[in-house]
Short mmCIF file of C-alpha atoms and ligand atoms in Angstrom, two decimals:
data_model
loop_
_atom_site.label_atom_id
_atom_site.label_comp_id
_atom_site.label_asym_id
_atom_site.label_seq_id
_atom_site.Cartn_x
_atom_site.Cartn_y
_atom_site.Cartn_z
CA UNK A 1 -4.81 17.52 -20.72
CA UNK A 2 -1.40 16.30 -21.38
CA UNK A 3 -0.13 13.85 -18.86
CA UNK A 4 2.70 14.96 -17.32
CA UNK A 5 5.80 13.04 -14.61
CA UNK A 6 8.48 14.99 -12.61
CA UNK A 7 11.80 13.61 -13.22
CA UNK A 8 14.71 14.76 -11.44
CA UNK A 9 13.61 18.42 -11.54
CA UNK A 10 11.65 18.57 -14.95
CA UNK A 11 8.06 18.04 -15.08
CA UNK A 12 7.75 16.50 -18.33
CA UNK A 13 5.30 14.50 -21.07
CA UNK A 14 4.61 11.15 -19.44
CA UNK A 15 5.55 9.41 -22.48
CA UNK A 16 8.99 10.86 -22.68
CA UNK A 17 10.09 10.83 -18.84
CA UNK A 18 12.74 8.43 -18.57
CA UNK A 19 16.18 7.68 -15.86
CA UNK A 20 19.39 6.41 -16.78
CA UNK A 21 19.80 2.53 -18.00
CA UNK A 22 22.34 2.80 -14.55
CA UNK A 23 20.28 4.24 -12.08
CA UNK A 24 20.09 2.00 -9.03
CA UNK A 25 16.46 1.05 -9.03
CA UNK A 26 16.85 0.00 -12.47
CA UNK A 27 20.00 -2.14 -11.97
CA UNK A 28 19.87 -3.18 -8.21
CA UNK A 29 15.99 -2.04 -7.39
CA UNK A 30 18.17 0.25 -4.96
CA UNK A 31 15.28 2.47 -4.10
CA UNK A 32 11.95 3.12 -2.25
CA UNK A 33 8.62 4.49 -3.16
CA UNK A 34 4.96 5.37 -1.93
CA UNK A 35 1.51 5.22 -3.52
CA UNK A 36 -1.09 7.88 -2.02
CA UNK A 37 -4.85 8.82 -3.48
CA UNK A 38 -6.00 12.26 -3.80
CA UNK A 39 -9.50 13.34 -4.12
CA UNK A 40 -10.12 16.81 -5.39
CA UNK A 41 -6.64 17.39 -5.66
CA UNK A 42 -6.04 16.88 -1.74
CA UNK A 43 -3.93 14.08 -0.80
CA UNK A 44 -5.22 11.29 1.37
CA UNK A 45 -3.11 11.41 4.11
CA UNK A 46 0.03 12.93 2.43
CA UNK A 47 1.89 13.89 5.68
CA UNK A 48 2.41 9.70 6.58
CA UNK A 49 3.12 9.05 3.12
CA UNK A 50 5.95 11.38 3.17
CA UNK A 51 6.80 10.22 7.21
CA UNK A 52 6.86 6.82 5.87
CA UNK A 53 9.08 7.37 2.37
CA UNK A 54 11.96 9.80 4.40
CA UNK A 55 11.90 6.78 7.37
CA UNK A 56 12.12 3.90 4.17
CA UNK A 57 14.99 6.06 3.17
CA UNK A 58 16.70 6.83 6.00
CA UNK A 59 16.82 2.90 6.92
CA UNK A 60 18.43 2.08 3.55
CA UNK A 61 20.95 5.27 3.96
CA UNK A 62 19.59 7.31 0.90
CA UNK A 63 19.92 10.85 1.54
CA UNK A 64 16.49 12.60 0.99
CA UNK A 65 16.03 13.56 -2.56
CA UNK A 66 15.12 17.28 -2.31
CA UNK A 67 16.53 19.90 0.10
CA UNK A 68 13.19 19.96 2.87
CA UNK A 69 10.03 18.19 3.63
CA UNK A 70 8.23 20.94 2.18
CA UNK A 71 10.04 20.87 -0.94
CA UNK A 72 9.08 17.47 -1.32
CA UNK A 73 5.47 17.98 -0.57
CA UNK A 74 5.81 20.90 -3.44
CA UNK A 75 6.80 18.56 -5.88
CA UNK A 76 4.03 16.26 -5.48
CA UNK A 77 1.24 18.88 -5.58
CA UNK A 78 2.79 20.67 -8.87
CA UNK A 79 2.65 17.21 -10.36
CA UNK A 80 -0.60 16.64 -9.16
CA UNK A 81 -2.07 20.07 -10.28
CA UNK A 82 -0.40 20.09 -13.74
CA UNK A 83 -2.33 16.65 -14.06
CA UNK A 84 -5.20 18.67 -14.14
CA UNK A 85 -6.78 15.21 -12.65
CA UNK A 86 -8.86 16.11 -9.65
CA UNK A 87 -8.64 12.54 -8.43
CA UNK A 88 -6.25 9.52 -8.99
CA UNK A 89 -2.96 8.42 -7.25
CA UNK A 90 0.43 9.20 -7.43
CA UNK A 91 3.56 6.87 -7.25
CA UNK A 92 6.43 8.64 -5.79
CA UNK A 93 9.68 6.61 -6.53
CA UNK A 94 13.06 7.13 -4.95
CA UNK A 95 16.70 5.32 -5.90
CA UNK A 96 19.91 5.79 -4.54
CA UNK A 97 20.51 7.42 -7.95
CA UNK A 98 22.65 6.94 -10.98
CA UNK A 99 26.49 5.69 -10.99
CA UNK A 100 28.27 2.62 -12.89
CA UNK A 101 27.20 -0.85 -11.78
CA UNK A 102 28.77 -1.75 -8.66
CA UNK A 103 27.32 -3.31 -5.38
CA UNK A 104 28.71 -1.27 -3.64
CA UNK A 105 27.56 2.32 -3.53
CA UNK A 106 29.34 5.36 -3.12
CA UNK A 107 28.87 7.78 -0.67
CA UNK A 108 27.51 11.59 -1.59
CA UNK A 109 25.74 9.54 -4.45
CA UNK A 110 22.40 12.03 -5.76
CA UNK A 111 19.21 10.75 -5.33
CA UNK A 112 17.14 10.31 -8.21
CA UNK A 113 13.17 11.35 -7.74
CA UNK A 114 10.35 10.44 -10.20
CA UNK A 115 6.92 11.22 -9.42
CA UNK A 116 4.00 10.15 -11.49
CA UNK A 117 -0.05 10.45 -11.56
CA UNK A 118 -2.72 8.16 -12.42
CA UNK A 119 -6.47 7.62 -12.68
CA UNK A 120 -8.41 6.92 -10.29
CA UNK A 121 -9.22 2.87 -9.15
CA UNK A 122 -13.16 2.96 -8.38
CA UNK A 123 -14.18 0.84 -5.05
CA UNK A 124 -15.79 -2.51 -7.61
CA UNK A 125 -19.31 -3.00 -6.07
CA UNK A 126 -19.45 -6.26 -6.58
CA UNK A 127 -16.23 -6.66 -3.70
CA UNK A 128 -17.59 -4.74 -1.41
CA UNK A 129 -20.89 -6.14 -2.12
CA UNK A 130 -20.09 -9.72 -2.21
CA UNK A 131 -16.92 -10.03 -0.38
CA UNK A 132 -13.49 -11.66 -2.14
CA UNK A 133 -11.56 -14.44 -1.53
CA UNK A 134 -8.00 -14.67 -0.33
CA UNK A 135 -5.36 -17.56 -0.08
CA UNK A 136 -2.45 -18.07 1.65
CA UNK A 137 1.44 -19.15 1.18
CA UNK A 138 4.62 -18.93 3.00
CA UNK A 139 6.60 -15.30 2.36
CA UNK A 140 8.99 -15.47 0.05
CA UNK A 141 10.45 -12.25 0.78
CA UNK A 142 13.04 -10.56 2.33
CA UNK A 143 12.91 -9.94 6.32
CA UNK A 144 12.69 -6.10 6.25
CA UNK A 145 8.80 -5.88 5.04
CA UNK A 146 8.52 -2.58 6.49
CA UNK A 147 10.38 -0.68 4.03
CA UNK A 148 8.68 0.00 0.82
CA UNK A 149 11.63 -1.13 -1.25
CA UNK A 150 10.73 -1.29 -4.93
CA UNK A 151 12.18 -4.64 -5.02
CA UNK A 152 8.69 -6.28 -5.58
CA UNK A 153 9.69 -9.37 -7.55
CA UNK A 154 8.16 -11.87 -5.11
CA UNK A 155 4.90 -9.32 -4.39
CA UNK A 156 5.02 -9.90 -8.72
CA UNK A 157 5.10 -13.38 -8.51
CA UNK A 158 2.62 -14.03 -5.81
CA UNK A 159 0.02 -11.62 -6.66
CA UNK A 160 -0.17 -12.93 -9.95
CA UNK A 161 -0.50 -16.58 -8.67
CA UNK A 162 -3.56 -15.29 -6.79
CA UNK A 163 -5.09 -13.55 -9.94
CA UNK A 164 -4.29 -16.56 -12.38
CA UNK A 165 -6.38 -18.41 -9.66
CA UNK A 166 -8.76 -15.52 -9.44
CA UNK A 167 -8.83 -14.80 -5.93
CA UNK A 168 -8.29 -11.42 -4.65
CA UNK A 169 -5.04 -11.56 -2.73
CA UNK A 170 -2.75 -13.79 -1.19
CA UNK A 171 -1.98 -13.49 2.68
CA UNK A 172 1.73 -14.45 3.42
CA UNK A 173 2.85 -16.85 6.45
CA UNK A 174 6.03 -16.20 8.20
CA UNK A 175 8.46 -19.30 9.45
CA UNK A 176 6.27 -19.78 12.62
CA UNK A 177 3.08 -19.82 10.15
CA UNK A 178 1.70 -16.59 11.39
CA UNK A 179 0.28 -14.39 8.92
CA UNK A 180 2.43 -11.01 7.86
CA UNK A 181 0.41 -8.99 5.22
CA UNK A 182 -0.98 -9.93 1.63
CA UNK A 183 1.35 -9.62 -1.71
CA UNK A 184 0.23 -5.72 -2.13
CA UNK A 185 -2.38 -5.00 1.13
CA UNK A 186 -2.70 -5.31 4.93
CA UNK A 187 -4.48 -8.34 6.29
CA UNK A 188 -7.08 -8.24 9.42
CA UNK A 189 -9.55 -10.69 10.57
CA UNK A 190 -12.62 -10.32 13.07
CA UNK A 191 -13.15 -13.04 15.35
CA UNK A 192 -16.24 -14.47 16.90
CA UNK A 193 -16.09 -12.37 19.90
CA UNK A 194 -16.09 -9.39 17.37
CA UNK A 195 -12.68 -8.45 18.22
CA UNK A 196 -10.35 -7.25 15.44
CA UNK A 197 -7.20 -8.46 14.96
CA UNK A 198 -4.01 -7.44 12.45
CA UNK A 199 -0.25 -8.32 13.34
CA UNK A 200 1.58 -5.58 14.88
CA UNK A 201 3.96 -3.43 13.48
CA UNK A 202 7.52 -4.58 13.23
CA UNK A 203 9.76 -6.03 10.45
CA UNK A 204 6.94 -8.74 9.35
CA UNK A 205 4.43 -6.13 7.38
CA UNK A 206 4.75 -2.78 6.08
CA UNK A 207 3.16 0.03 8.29
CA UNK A 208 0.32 0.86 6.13
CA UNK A 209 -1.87 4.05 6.19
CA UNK A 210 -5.01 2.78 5.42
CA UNK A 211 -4.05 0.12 8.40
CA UNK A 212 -3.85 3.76 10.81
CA UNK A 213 -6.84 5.27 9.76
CA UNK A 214 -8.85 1.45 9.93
CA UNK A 215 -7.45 0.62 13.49
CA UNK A 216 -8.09 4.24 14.50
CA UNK A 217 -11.69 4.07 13.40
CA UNK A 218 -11.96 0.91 15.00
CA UNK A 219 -11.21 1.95 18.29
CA UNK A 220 -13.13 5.42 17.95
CA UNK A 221 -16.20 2.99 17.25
CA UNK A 222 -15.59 0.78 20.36
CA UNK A 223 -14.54 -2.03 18.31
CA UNK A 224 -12.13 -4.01 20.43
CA UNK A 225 -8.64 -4.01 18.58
CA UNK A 226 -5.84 -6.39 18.90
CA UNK A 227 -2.84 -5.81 17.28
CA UNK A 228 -1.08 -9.55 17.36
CA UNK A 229 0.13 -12.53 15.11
CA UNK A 230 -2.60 -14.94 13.28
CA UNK A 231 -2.23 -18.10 11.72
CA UNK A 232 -3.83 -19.06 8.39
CA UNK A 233 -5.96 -21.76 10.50
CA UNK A 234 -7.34 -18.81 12.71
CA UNK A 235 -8.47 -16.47 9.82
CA UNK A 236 -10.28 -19.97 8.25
CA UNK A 237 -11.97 -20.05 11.17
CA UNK A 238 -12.67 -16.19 11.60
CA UNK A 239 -16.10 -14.36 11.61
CA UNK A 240 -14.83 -12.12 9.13
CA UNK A 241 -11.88 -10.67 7.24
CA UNK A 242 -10.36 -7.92 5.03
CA UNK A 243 -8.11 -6.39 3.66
CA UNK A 244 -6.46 -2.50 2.89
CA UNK A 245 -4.82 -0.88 0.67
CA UNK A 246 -4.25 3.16 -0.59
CA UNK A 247 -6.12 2.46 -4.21
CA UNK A 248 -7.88 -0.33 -2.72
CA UNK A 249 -8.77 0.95 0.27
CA UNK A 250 -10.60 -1.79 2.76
CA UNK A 251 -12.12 -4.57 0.86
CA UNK A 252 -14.27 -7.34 2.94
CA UNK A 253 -12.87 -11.31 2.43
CA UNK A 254 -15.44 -14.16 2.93
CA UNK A 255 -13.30 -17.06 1.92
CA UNK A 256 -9.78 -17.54 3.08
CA UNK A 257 -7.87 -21.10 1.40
CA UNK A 258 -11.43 -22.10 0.36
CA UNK A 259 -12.95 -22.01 3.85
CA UNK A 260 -16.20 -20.04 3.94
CA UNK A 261 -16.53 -17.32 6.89
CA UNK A 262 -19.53 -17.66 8.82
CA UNK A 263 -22.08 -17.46 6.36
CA UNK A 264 -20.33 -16.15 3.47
CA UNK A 265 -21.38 -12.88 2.99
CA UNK A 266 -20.08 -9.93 4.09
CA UNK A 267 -20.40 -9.13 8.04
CA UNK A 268 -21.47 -6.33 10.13
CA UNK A 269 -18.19 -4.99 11.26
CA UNK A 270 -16.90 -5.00 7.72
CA UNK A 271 -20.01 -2.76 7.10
CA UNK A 272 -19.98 -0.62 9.63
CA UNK A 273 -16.07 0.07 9.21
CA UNK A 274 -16.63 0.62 5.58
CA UNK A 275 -18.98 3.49 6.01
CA UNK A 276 -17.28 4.83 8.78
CA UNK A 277 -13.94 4.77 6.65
CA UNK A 278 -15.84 6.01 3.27
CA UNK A 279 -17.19 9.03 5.45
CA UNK A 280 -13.60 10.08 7.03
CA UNK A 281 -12.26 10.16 3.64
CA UNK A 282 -14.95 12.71 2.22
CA UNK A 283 -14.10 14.87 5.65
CA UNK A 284 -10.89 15.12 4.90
CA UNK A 285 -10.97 15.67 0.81
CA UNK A 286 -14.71 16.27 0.23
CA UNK A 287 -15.01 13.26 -2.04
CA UNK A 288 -17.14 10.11 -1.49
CA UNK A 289 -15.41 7.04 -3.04
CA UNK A 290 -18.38 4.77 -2.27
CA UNK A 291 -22.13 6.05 -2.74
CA UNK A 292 -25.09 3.36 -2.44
N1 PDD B 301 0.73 -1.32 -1.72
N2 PDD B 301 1.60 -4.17 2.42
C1 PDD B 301 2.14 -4.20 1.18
C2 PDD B 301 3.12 -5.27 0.85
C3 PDD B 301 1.77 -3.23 0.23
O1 PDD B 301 2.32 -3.25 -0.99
C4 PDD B 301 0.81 -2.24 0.59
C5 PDD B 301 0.38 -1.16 -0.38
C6 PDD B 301 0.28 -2.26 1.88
C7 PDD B 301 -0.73 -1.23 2.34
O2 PDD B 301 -0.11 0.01 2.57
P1 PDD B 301 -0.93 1.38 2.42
O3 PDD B 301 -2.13 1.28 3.25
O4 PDD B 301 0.03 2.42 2.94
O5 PDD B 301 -1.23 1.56 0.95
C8 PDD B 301 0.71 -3.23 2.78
C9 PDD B 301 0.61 -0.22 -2.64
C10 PDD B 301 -0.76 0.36 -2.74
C11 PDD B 301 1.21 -0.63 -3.97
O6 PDD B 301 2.28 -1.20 -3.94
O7 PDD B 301 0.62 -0.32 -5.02
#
């Protein structure tokens, strides 16, 4: 089946979707996006996607692209279902839209709206098996990390600094030294008490939805959450760590800068969450990303 991308009101071949050499995001990276999963065809938690792309908007003053919520939602699933792909991810990219170059913007400006589809990422046994390693550096980014702006130079340029050293992700410090987020995931660690820990929501780290569905299994589990800043020396010295992502999902850490975790293989709580989280995902779309 052809691949097909909704541009601006067209669903069209993949390989022929294109914007405007002045739209925004292409000139200024004036725009927002989301990345969701879908297993047979259902979205993984679609309705905090969309929350979560009208609130990035709304904070950056672009008008929503389509007329409702619902019209939006439409949009996605056509794309989705003219894929013909019963499981992948979609990237669902908003600018401020198309005008001659000029910082400033003007007002009453339309939208522009691209949504595409792509395979599905398989959970890689040997991570989940064996654990990955992170490291971390101060952020280089700017100081509004909870809006998914598609300005992702700096995510770029750290991420790939992590890969060329092949670990699996790099975990960011703030000014104080407290850990935000990684480059393109949410960062937790598990202390010795057993307690799990992630930095609150705020401007430091973007509000991610595997993060809600994690901390909400968590809790449902008795697992003792904290929701607080951590500095790189405290996750060296955790029990265990991980991280999450929508096409990674949760992915266990056992080394953080080098340091090993306890005894370097993947803990209990890591295992326990990751079957609790691979079984919540096959209520909700019937699908088991993980089978042993
Ligand atoms: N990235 N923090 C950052 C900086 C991210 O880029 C992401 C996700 C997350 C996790 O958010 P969520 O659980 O909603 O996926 C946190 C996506 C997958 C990406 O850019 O491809």
């Amino acid at each position: 089946m052809m691949r097909i991308a909704y541009v601006n009101g067209r669903y069209v071949p993949h390989a022929d979707a294109a914007v405007s050499v002045e739209d925004r995001g292409y000139q200024f990276a004036d725009g927002v996006y989301e990345v969701a999963t879908f297993y047979n065809g259902i979205l993984v938690d679609g309705g905090l996607h969309i929350d979560r792309l009208l609130r990035s908007l709304s904070e950056l003053g672009i008008p929503q692209p389509l007329s409702s919520r619902a019209a939006l939602q439409h949009v996605i699933s056509e794309t989705i279902r003219r894929n013909g792909r019963a499981n992948g991810y979609i990237y669902v990219q908003v600018t401020r839209g198309v005008a001659s170059r000029d910082h400033v913007y003007k007002r009453g400006m339309r939208p522009s709206l691209v949504v595409t589809v792509s395979r599905e990422k398989k959970v890689q046994a040997k991570e989940i098996q064996n654990g990955t390693e992170v490291i971390t550096r101060p952020d280089i980014r700017w100081l509004r990390r909870d809006i998914k702006s598609i300005a992702l130079l700096p995510n770029v340029l750290l991420k790939n600094e992590a890969t060329v050293l092949g670990k699996r992700e790099i975990w960011l410090t703030d000014e104080n030294g407290y850990i935000c987020e990684g480059a393109v995931s949410n960062a937790y660690i598990i202390t010795k008490k057993g307690v799990l820990v992630t930095r609150e929501e705020g401007v430091h780290l973007l509000s991610g939805i595997v993060r809600h569905r994690v901390l909400a299994l968590a809790r449902e589990a008795g697992i003792k959450v904290e929701e607080r800043a951590f500095t790189a020396k405290e996750a060296e010295s955790a029990a265990e760590a991980f991280l999450s992502s929508s096409t990674g999902h949760i992915v266990p850490v056992v080394r953080v800068n080098d340091k090993q975790l306890g005894d370097g293989k993947v803990g209990a709580t890591f295992k326990q969450l990751f079957a609790l989280y691979v079984d919540s995902i096959e209520v909700d779309t019937g699908y088991r990303i993980w089978t042993v």
